[in-house]
């Protein structure tokens, strides 16, 4: 039996990122950036106004107040997208809109609320400035967002809406991203029937094929369904061989020590070097991993929760690494256990739990129904409470490490402020 850490390290040592492809900018959402992106321009390209108001020379506003305004001559009106035709001289101002380039000679902007415009004659106008301003006030400096030649995004970053905006700002209509792995999913077991088939006696519905496919999709990879294989070598081999056209194979069931658990044997006969097949964890102990035809193959346990948890711990980081992602491990949070948990040393436990925050402290509560076939408690859980391999019975209020399961931890029934 191999430890969770050693198994993960061994798996990841065999995984290499896939190649690159170019996709249009919006299709890159959620993908992993394949290259560093350098800025082709300064952003903003020039000093510009952060406010609607008047571009001024700060020195001309010295001493200005409500009771004692400074009067400046307005020489031009400047909307965003236009450049001032005139340079500003002493005693002059230019009406300026947010985002418009700073006129030559101006060094500050007074917001419109601190001014009053007065028409003098039809062509000429003046503005009263009610507040003294400093050099640089309400001016956004050229390059303050990013500078030409600088790296705006780095390879391995996951592309979110903010990254999409930056890509647009540097003129990237197409984006180099890592290819998504295509992952073959095989469910094994003579007892399995597909969703819409009738449940004859002794049969159960293939749920793993769907949970695992969903976990693959949730990682951002693509699913290739191989369906159900019976517990015989011929069927298993046929279906697994079909799976070799994918980038990775994930099966469930048939990896235990039962009389009909042939997945390991078949993988071996197909030329796979089995790296290990038992991991010191609960649930999820039977887990086979090997490489066939250069492709990683995971034989997950058949019990629905074991399969899910083994996927989260091993297959997810492997797929994320194939996708070139920089950070591939789930973050762990420290929480206090709200009730004691019985445990024997020897295996790392992943306990389905509910994580809550009260007065700034995280509390983890183990859920009812921890059997490895009880999928409904997995649906109620928002986290896995991780109890280390050598830990014994754990007392209430002990500090434990908790792994968030998915986005459910990010949402609640009321605003969080
Ligand atoms: P096995 O690892 O093949 O011995 O399966 C362990 C348990 O998981 C058995 O109760 C199986 O019926 C169940 N099981 C195996 N594969 C699936 C599946 N695809 N969907 C739901 N349950 C499964
Ligand atoms: Mg089976």
Coordinates of C-alpha atoms and ligand atoms in Angstrom, one line a residue:
X1 CA 0.0 0.0 0.0
X2 CA 1.3 3.4 -1.0
X3 CA 0.6 6.7 0.8
X4 CA -1.7 9.4 -0.8
X5 CA 1.3 11.8 -1.2
X6 CA 3.5 9.1 -2.8
X7 CA 0.8 8.0 -5.1
X8 CA 0.1 11.6 -6.3
X9 CA 3.8 12.3 -6.8
X10 CA 4.2 9.1 -8.8
X11 CA 1.2 9.9 -11.0
X12 CA 2.3 13.5 -11.6
X13 CA 5.8 12.4 -12.5
X14 CA 4.3 10.5 -15.5
X15 CA 2.1 13.4 -16.7
X16 CA 3.1 15.9 -19.3
X17 CA 1.2 18.9 -20.6
X18 CA -0.5 18.5 -23.9
X19 CA 0.3 20.7 -27.0
X20 CA -1.0 24.1 -27.8
X21 CA -3.8 25.4 -30.0
X22 CA -5.1 28.9 -30.9
X23 CA -8.7 29.8 -30.1
X24 CA -10.6 33.0 -30.5
X25 CA -10.5 35.3 -27.5
X26 CA -13.9 34.5 -26.0
X27 CA -13.5 30.7 -26.5
X28 CA -10.4 31.0 -24.3
X29 CA -12.5 31.6 -21.2
X30 CA -11.6 28.9 -18.6
X31 CA -8.7 27.6 -20.7
X32 CA -5.0 27.7 -19.7
X33 CA -2.8 30.3 -21.3
X34 CA 0.0 28.7 -23.4
X35 CA 2.4 31.6 -23.6
X36 CA 3.5 34.7 -21.7
X37 CA 1.7 37.7 -23.1
X38 CA 3.7 40.8 -23.5
X39 CA 2.1 44.3 -23.9
X40 CA 2.4 45.8 -27.4
X41 CA 1.5 49.2 -26.1
X42 CA 1.4 51.2 -22.9
X43 CA -2.0 51.1 -21.2
X44 CA -3.3 53.7 -21.1
X45 CA -1.3 54.9 -24.1
X46 CA -1.1 58.5 -22.8
X47 CA -1.9 60.5 -19.7
X48 CA -5.6 61.0 -19.6
X49 CA -8.4 62.5 -17.5
X50 CA -9.9 60.3 -14.7
X51 CA -12.9 62.7 -14.5
X52 CA -15.3 64.8 -16.5
X53 CA -14.1 68.4 -15.7
X54 CA -11.5 70.9 -16.8
X55 CA -7.9 70.3 -17.6
X56 CA -5.9 73.0 -15.9
X57 CA -2.4 74.0 -14.9
X58 CA -2.4 73.3 -11.1
X59 CA -0.5 76.5 -10.5
X60 CA -3.3 78.6 -12.0
X61 CA -5.8 77.3 -9.3
X62 CA -3.7 78.3 -6.3
X63 CA -5.8 79.8 -3.6
X64 CA -9.1 78.9 -5.3
X65 CA -12.2 78.3 -3.1
X66 CA -16.0 78.6 -3.2
X67 CA -15.8 82.2 -2.0
X68 CA -12.8 83.1 -4.0
X69 CA -12.9 81.2 -7.3
X70 CA -10.3 81.4 -10.0
X71 CA -11.6 82.3 -13.4
X72 CA -9.9 80.6 -16.4
X73 CA -10.6 81.0 -20.1
X74 CA -12.0 77.8 -21.8
X75 CA -10.2 77.4 -25.1
X76 CA -11.5 74.0 -26.3
X77 CA -14.0 71.2 -25.6
X78 CA -12.5 67.7 -25.5
X79 CA -14.5 64.5 -25.7
X80 CA -12.9 61.1 -25.2
X81 CA -11.3 59.9 -28.4
X82 CA -10.1 63.3 -29.5
X83 CA -6.8 65.0 -29.0
X84 CA -6.6 68.7 -28.1
X85 CA -5.7 70.9 -31.0
X86 CA -4.3 73.7 -28.9
X87 CA -1.6 73.7 -26.1
X88 CA -2.8 75.3 -22.9
X89 CA -1.2 78.5 -21.6
X90 CA -1.3 80.4 -18.4
X91 CA -4.9 81.3 -17.3
X92 CA -6.5 78.8 -19.7
X93 CA -8.5 75.6 -19.3
X94 CA -9.9 72.9 -21.6
X95 CA -13.2 71.2 -21.0
X96 CA -12.3 67.5 -20.8
X97 CA -14.2 64.2 -20.6
X98 CA -13.1 61.0 -18.8
X99 CA -10.5 59.2 -20.8
X100 CA -9.6 62.0 -23.1
X101 CA -5.8 62.6 -23.5
X102 CA -4.4 65.4 -21.3
X103 CA -3.8 68.5 -23.4
X104 CA -0.3 69.8 -23.8
X105 CA 0.5 72.2 -20.9
X106 CA -2.2 70.8 -18.6
X107 CA -1.1 68.9 -15.5
X108 CA -4.3 68.4 -13.5
X109 CA -8.1 68.0 -13.9
X110 CA -10.7 69.8 -11.7
X111 CA -13.9 67.7 -11.5
X112 CA -16.9 69.4 -13.0
X113 CA -18.7 69.5 -9.6
X114 CA -16.0 72.0 -8.4
X115 CA -16.5 74.4 -11.3
X116 CA -19.1 76.6 -12.9
X117 CA -19.1 77.5 -16.5
X118 CA -20.2 81.0 -17.6
X119 CA -20.8 82.0 -21.2
X120 CA -19.2 85.3 -21.8
X121 CA -20.0 85.7 -25.5
X122 CA -21.2 83.2 -28.0
X123 CA -17.7 81.8 -28.9
X124 CA -15.7 82.6 -25.7
X125 CA -16.5 81.0 -22.4
X126 CA -15.0 81.1 -18.9
X127 CA -15.0 78.6 -16.0
X128 CA -14.9 79.4 -12.3
X129 CA -12.7 77.0 -10.4
X130 CA -13.8 76.5 -6.7
X131 CA -10.9 74.4 -5.5
X132 CA -7.2 74.5 -5.5
X133 CA -5.8 71.4 -7.3
X134 CA -2.4 69.7 -7.2
X135 CA -0.2 68.5 -10.1
X136 CA -1.4 65.1 -11.2
X137 CA -4.8 65.3 -9.6
X138 CA -7.4 63.3 -11.5
X139 CA -4.9 62.4 -14.1
X140 CA -4.3 58.7 -15.1
X141 CA -0.7 58.3 -16.1
X142 CA 0.4 56.6 -19.3
X143 CA 1.3 53.0 -18.7
X144 CA -0.2 52.9 -15.1
X145 CA -2.1 49.7 -16.0
X146 CA 0.8 48.0 -17.9
X147 CA 3.8 49.1 -19.8
X148 CA 4.8 48.3 -23.4
X149 CA 7.1 45.2 -23.5
X150 CA 6.1 44.2 -20.0
X151 CA 4.5 40.7 -19.3
X152 CA 0.8 41.2 -18.7
X153 CA -0.2 37.5 -18.4
X154 CA 2.0 34.5 -17.7
X155 CA 1.8 31.0 -19.2
X156 CA -0.2 28.6 -17.1
X157 CA -2.7 31.2 -15.9
X158 CA -6.3 30.2 -16.1
X159 CA -8.2 32.7 -18.3
X160 CA -11.0 34.5 -16.5
X161 CA -13.0 37.5 -17.6
X162 CA -10.2 39.9 -16.3
X163 CA -7.6 38.0 -18.4
X164 CA -10.0 38.2 -21.4
X165 CA -10.1 42.0 -20.9
X166 CA -6.3 42.2 -20.8
X167 CA -5.9 40.1 -23.9
X168 CA -8.3 42.4 -25.7
X169 CA -6.4 45.5 -24.4
X170 CA -3.2 44.2 -25.9
X171 CA -4.9 43.3 -29.2
X172 CA -5.1 39.5 -29.0
X173 CA -8.1 38.4 -31.1
X174 CA -6.7 34.8 -30.9
X175 CA -5.1 33.3 -27.9
X176 CA -2.6 30.4 -27.5
X177 CA -4.0 27.9 -25.0
X178 CA -3.2 24.3 -24.0
X179 CA -5.3 21.6 -25.6
X180 CA -7.9 20.0 -23.5
X181 CA -7.4 16.3 -22.8
X182 CA -10.0 14.0 -24.2
X183 CA -10.7 11.5 -21.4
X184 CA -12.2 8.0 -22.0
X185 CA -14.6 6.9 -19.3
X186 CA -15.4 3.2 -18.8
X187 CA -17.8 1.7 -16.3
X188 CA -17.2 -1.9 -15.4
X189 CA -19.5 -4.5 -13.9
X190 CA -21.9 -7.2 -15.0
X191 CA -24.5 -5.7 -12.7
X192 CA -24.6 -2.3 -14.5
X193 CA -27.3 -1.0 -16.7
X194 CA -27.6 2.4 -18.4
X195 CA -29.9 5.1 -17.1
X196 CA -33.0 4.3 -19.1
X197 CA -32.8 0.6 -19.1
X198 CA -35.1 -1.3 -16.8
X199 CA -33.6 -2.5 -13.5
X200 CA -33.8 -6.3 -13.6
X201 CA -33.1 -8.1 -10.3
X202 CA -29.5 -7.8 -9.3
X203 CA -28.9 -4.8 -11.6
X204 CA -27.9 -1.3 -10.6
X205 CA -27.8 1.8 -12.7
X206 CA -24.4 3.0 -13.9
X207 CA -24.0 6.2 -12.0
X208 CA -20.2 6.4 -12.0
X209 CA -20.0 6.8 -15.8
X210 CA -21.9 10.0 -15.3
X211 CA -20.4 11.3 -12.1
X212 CA -16.9 10.8 -13.5
X213 CA -17.8 12.3 -16.9
X214 CA -19.1 15.3 -15.0
X215 CA -15.9 15.5 -12.9
X216 CA -13.9 15.5 -16.1
X217 CA -16.0 18.3 -17.6
X218 CA -15.7 20.2 -14.4
X219 CA -11.9 20.1 -14.8
X220 CA -12.3 21.6 -18.3
X221 CA -11.5 18.4 -20.1
X222 CA -13.6 16.6 -22.7
X223 CA -15.4 13.3 -22.2
X224 CA -15.3 10.2 -24.4
X225 CA -17.8 7.7 -23.2
X226 CA -16.8 4.0 -23.6
X227 CA -20.0 2.8 -21.9
X228 CA -20.2 -0.3 -19.8
X229 CA -17.9 -3.3 -19.9
X230 CA -18.9 -6.6 -18.4
X231 CA -16.7 -8.4 -15.9
X232 CA -14.8 -10.4 -18.5
X233 CA -11.4 -9.8 -20.0
X234 CA -12.5 -9.8 -23.6
X235 CA -15.1 -7.0 -23.2
X236 CA -12.8 -5.0 -20.9
X237 CA -9.9 -5.2 -23.4
X238 CA -12.0 -4.3 -26.4
X239 CA -13.4 -1.2 -24.7
X240 CA -10.1 -0.2 -23.2
X241 CA -8.4 -0.5 -26.5
X242 CA -11.0 1.9 -28.0
X243 CA -10.0 4.2 -25.1
X244 CA -6.4 4.4 -26.3
X245 CA -7.5 7.0 -28.9
X246 CA -8.1 9.4 -26.0
X247 CA -5.4 11.2 -24.0
X248 CA -6.3 9.5 -20.7
X249 CA -8.4 6.6 -19.6
X250 CA -10.5 6.5 -16.4
X251 CA -12.4 3.3 -15.5
X252 CA -14.4 2.5 -12.4
X253 CA -15.0 -0.8 -10.7
X254 CA -13.2 -4.1 -11.0
X255 CA -10.0 -3.2 -9.3
X256 CA -10.6 -4.8 -6.0
X257 CA -9.7 -8.3 -4.9
X258 CA -13.0 -9.8 -6.0
X259 CA -13.1 -12.9 -8.3
X260 CA -14.2 -10.8 -11.2
X261 CA -12.0 -7.8 -10.8
X262 CA -10.1 -8.0 -14.0
X263 CA -9.3 -4.4 -14.8
X264 CA -5.7 -4.6 -13.5
X265 CA -5.0 -7.8 -15.3
X266 CA -6.3 -6.5 -18.6
X267 CA -4.4 -3.3 -18.2
X268 CA -1.3 -5.3 -17.6
X269 CA -1.9 -7.7 -20.5
X270 CA -2.4 -4.6 -22.7
X271 CA 1.2 -3.6 -21.9
X272 CA 0.5 -1.2 -19.0
X273 CA 3.1 -1.0 -16.4
X274 CA 1.1 -0.9 -13.2
X275 CA 2.7 1.6 -10.9
X276 CA 0.5 0.7 -7.8
X277 CA -3.0 -0.4 -7.1
X278 CA -3.6 0.2 -3.4
X279 CA -3.5 3.6 -1.8
X280 CA -3.6 4.2 2.0
X281 CA -6.8 6.2 1.9
X282 CA -10.4 5.8 2.9
X283 CA -12.6 5.7 0.9
X284 CA -10.8 4.8 -2.3
X285 CA -8.2 2.2 -1.3
X286 CA -8.3 0.1 -4.5
X287 CA -6.9 2.3 -7.2
X288 CA -4.8 1.2 -10.1
X289 CA -2.6 3.5 -12.1
X290 CA -0.5 2.7 -15.1
X291 CA 0.6 3.9 -18.5
X292 CA -0.6 2.2 -21.7
X293 CA 0.7 3.4 -25.1
X294 CA 2.0 6.5 -23.4
X295 CA -1.4 7.4 -22.0
X296 CA -2.2 7.5 -18.3
X297 CA -4.9 5.0 -17.2
X298 CA -6.6 5.2 -13.9
X299 CA -8.6 2.3 -12.5
X300 CA -10.8 3.9 -9.9
X301 CA -12.8 1.8 -7.4
X302 CA -16.4 0.9 -8.1
X303 CA -18.0 2.4 -5.1
X304 CA -19.5 5.7 -6.2
X305 CA -18.0 7.8 -3.4
X306 CA -14.6 6.1 -3.5
X307 CA -14.5 6.7 -7.2
X308 CA -15.4 10.4 -6.8
X309 CA -12.9 11.0 -4.0
X310 CA -10.1 9.1 -5.8
X311 CA -10.8 11.2 -8.9
X312 CA -10.6 14.5 -6.9
X313 CA -7.3 13.5 -5.3
X314 CA -5.5 12.0 -8.3
X315 CA -7.2 12.4 -11.7
X316 CA -8.1 16.1 -11.3
X317 CA -4.5 17.2 -10.6
X318 CA -3.3 15.0 -13.4
X319 CA -5.8 16.4 -15.9
X320 CA -5.0 20.0 -14.8
X321 CA -1.3 19.3 -15.3
X322 CA -2.1 17.9 -18.8
X323 CA -3.9 21.2 -19.5
X324 CA -0.8 23.2 -18.5
X325 CA -2.4 24.8 -15.5
X326 CA 0.1 26.3 -13.0
X327 CA -1.7 25.6 -9.8
X328 CA -3.2 22.1 -9.8
X329 CA -3.8 21.3 -6.1
X330 CA -6.9 22.2 -4.2
X331 CA -6.3 24.7 -1.4
X332 CA -6.7 23.4 2.1
X333 CA -8.3 25.4 4.9
X334 CA -7.8 25.0 8.7
X335 CA -11.1 24.4 10.5
X336 CA -12.2 23.2 13.9
X337 CA -14.0 19.9 14.1
X338 CA -17.4 20.3 15.6
X339 CA -17.6 16.7 16.9
X340 CA -15.2 13.8 17.6
X341 CA -14.4 11.3 14.9
X342 CA -13.3 7.7 15.3
X343 CA -10.2 6.7 13.3
X344 CA -7.6 4.0 13.2
X345 CA -4.1 4.9 12.0
X346 CA -2.9 3.5 8.7
X347 CA -5.0 5.3 6.1
X348 CA -5.7 8.9 5.3
X349 CA -9.4 9.6 5.6
X350 CA -11.5 11.9 3.5
X351 CA -14.6 12.6 5.5
X352 CA -17.6 14.3 3.7
X353 CA -18.3 17.4 5.6
X354 CA -20.1 20.7 5.9
X355 CA -17.9 23.7 6.3
X356 CA -19.2 26.9 7.9
X357 CA -17.8 30.1 9.1
X358 CA -18.9 31.7 12.4
X359 CA -17.2 34.9 13.7
X360 CA -14.3 34.5 11.4
X361 CA -13.6 30.9 12.4
X362 CA -14.2 27.9 10.1
X363 CA -16.0 24.9 11.5
X364 CA -16.2 21.4 9.9
X365 CA -19.0 19.0 10.6
X366 CA -18.8 15.4 9.4
X367 CA -22.0 14.4 7.7
X368 CA -24.2 11.4 8.4
X369 CA -23.7 8.4 6.1
X370 CA -19.9 8.0 5.4
X371 CA -20.3 4.6 3.6
X372 CA -18.4 4.5 0.3
X373 CA -21.7 3.8 -1.5
X374 CA -23.6 6.7 0.0
X375 CA -23.6 9.2 -2.8
X376 CA -26.4 11.3 -1.3
X377 CA -24.0 12.5 1.5
X378 CA -21.5 13.5 -1.2
X379 CA -24.3 15.7 -2.6
X380 CA -24.8 17.3 0.8
X381 CA -21.1 17.9 1.4
X382 CA -19.3 21.1 0.5
X383 CA -15.9 19.8 1.7
X384 CA -13.7 16.9 2.5
X385 CA -12.2 16.8 6.0
X386 CA -8.7 15.3 5.6
X387 CA -7.5 13.2 8.5
X388 CA -3.8 12.2 8.2
X389 CA -2.7 8.7 7.7
X390 CA -1.3 8.3 11.3
X391 CA -4.0 10.2 13.1
X392 CA -6.0 8.2 15.7
X393 CA -9.5 9.1 17.1
X394 CA -9.8 12.9 16.8
X395 CA -11.5 15.0 19.5
X396 CA -14.1 17.7 19.0
X397 CA -12.5 21.1 18.6
X398 CA -9.3 19.7 17.1
X399 CA -7.8 21.6 14.2
X400 CA -8.3 19.7 10.9
X401 CA -7.4 20.4 7.2
X402 CA -10.4 20.8 4.9
X403 CA -10.5 20.7 1.1
X404 CA -13.3 22.5 -0.6
X405 CA -15.2 20.2 -2.9
X406 CA -16.4 22.7 -5.5
X407 CA -18.0 26.1 -6.1
X408 CA -20.7 25.3 -3.5
X409 CA -18.5 26.8 -0.9
X410 CA -18.3 30.1 -2.7
X411 CA -22.1 30.7 -2.5
X412 CA -24.6 31.3 0.3
X413 CA -28.2 32.4 0.7
X414 CA -27.5 36.1 1.5
X415 CA -24.9 38.7 0.5
X416 CA -21.6 38.3 2.4
X417 CA -20.9 41.9 3.3
Ligands
LIG1 P1 -16.3 -3.1 -7.6 O1 -15.2 -2.2 -7.3 O2 -16.4 -3.5 -9.1 O3 -16.2 -4.3 -6.8 O4 -17.6 -2.3 -7.2 C1 -17.9 -1.9 -5.9 C2 -19.3 -1.5 -5.7 O5 -19.5 -0.3 -6.6 C3 -20.3 -2.5 -6.1 O6 -21.4 -2.4 -5.2 C4 -20.7 -2.1 -7.5 O7 -22.0 -2.5 -7.8 C5 -20.6 -0.6 -7.4 N1 -20.4 0.0 -8.7 C6 -19.4 -0.4 -9.5 N2 -19.5 0.3 -10.7 C7 -20.5 1.2 -10.6 C8 -21.1 2.2 -11.4 N3 -20.6 2.4 -12.6 N4 -22.1 2.9 -10.9 C9 -22.6 2.6 -9.7 N5 -22.1 1.7 -8.9 C10 -21.1 1.0 -9.3
LIG2 MG1 -17.4 -4.8 -10.2

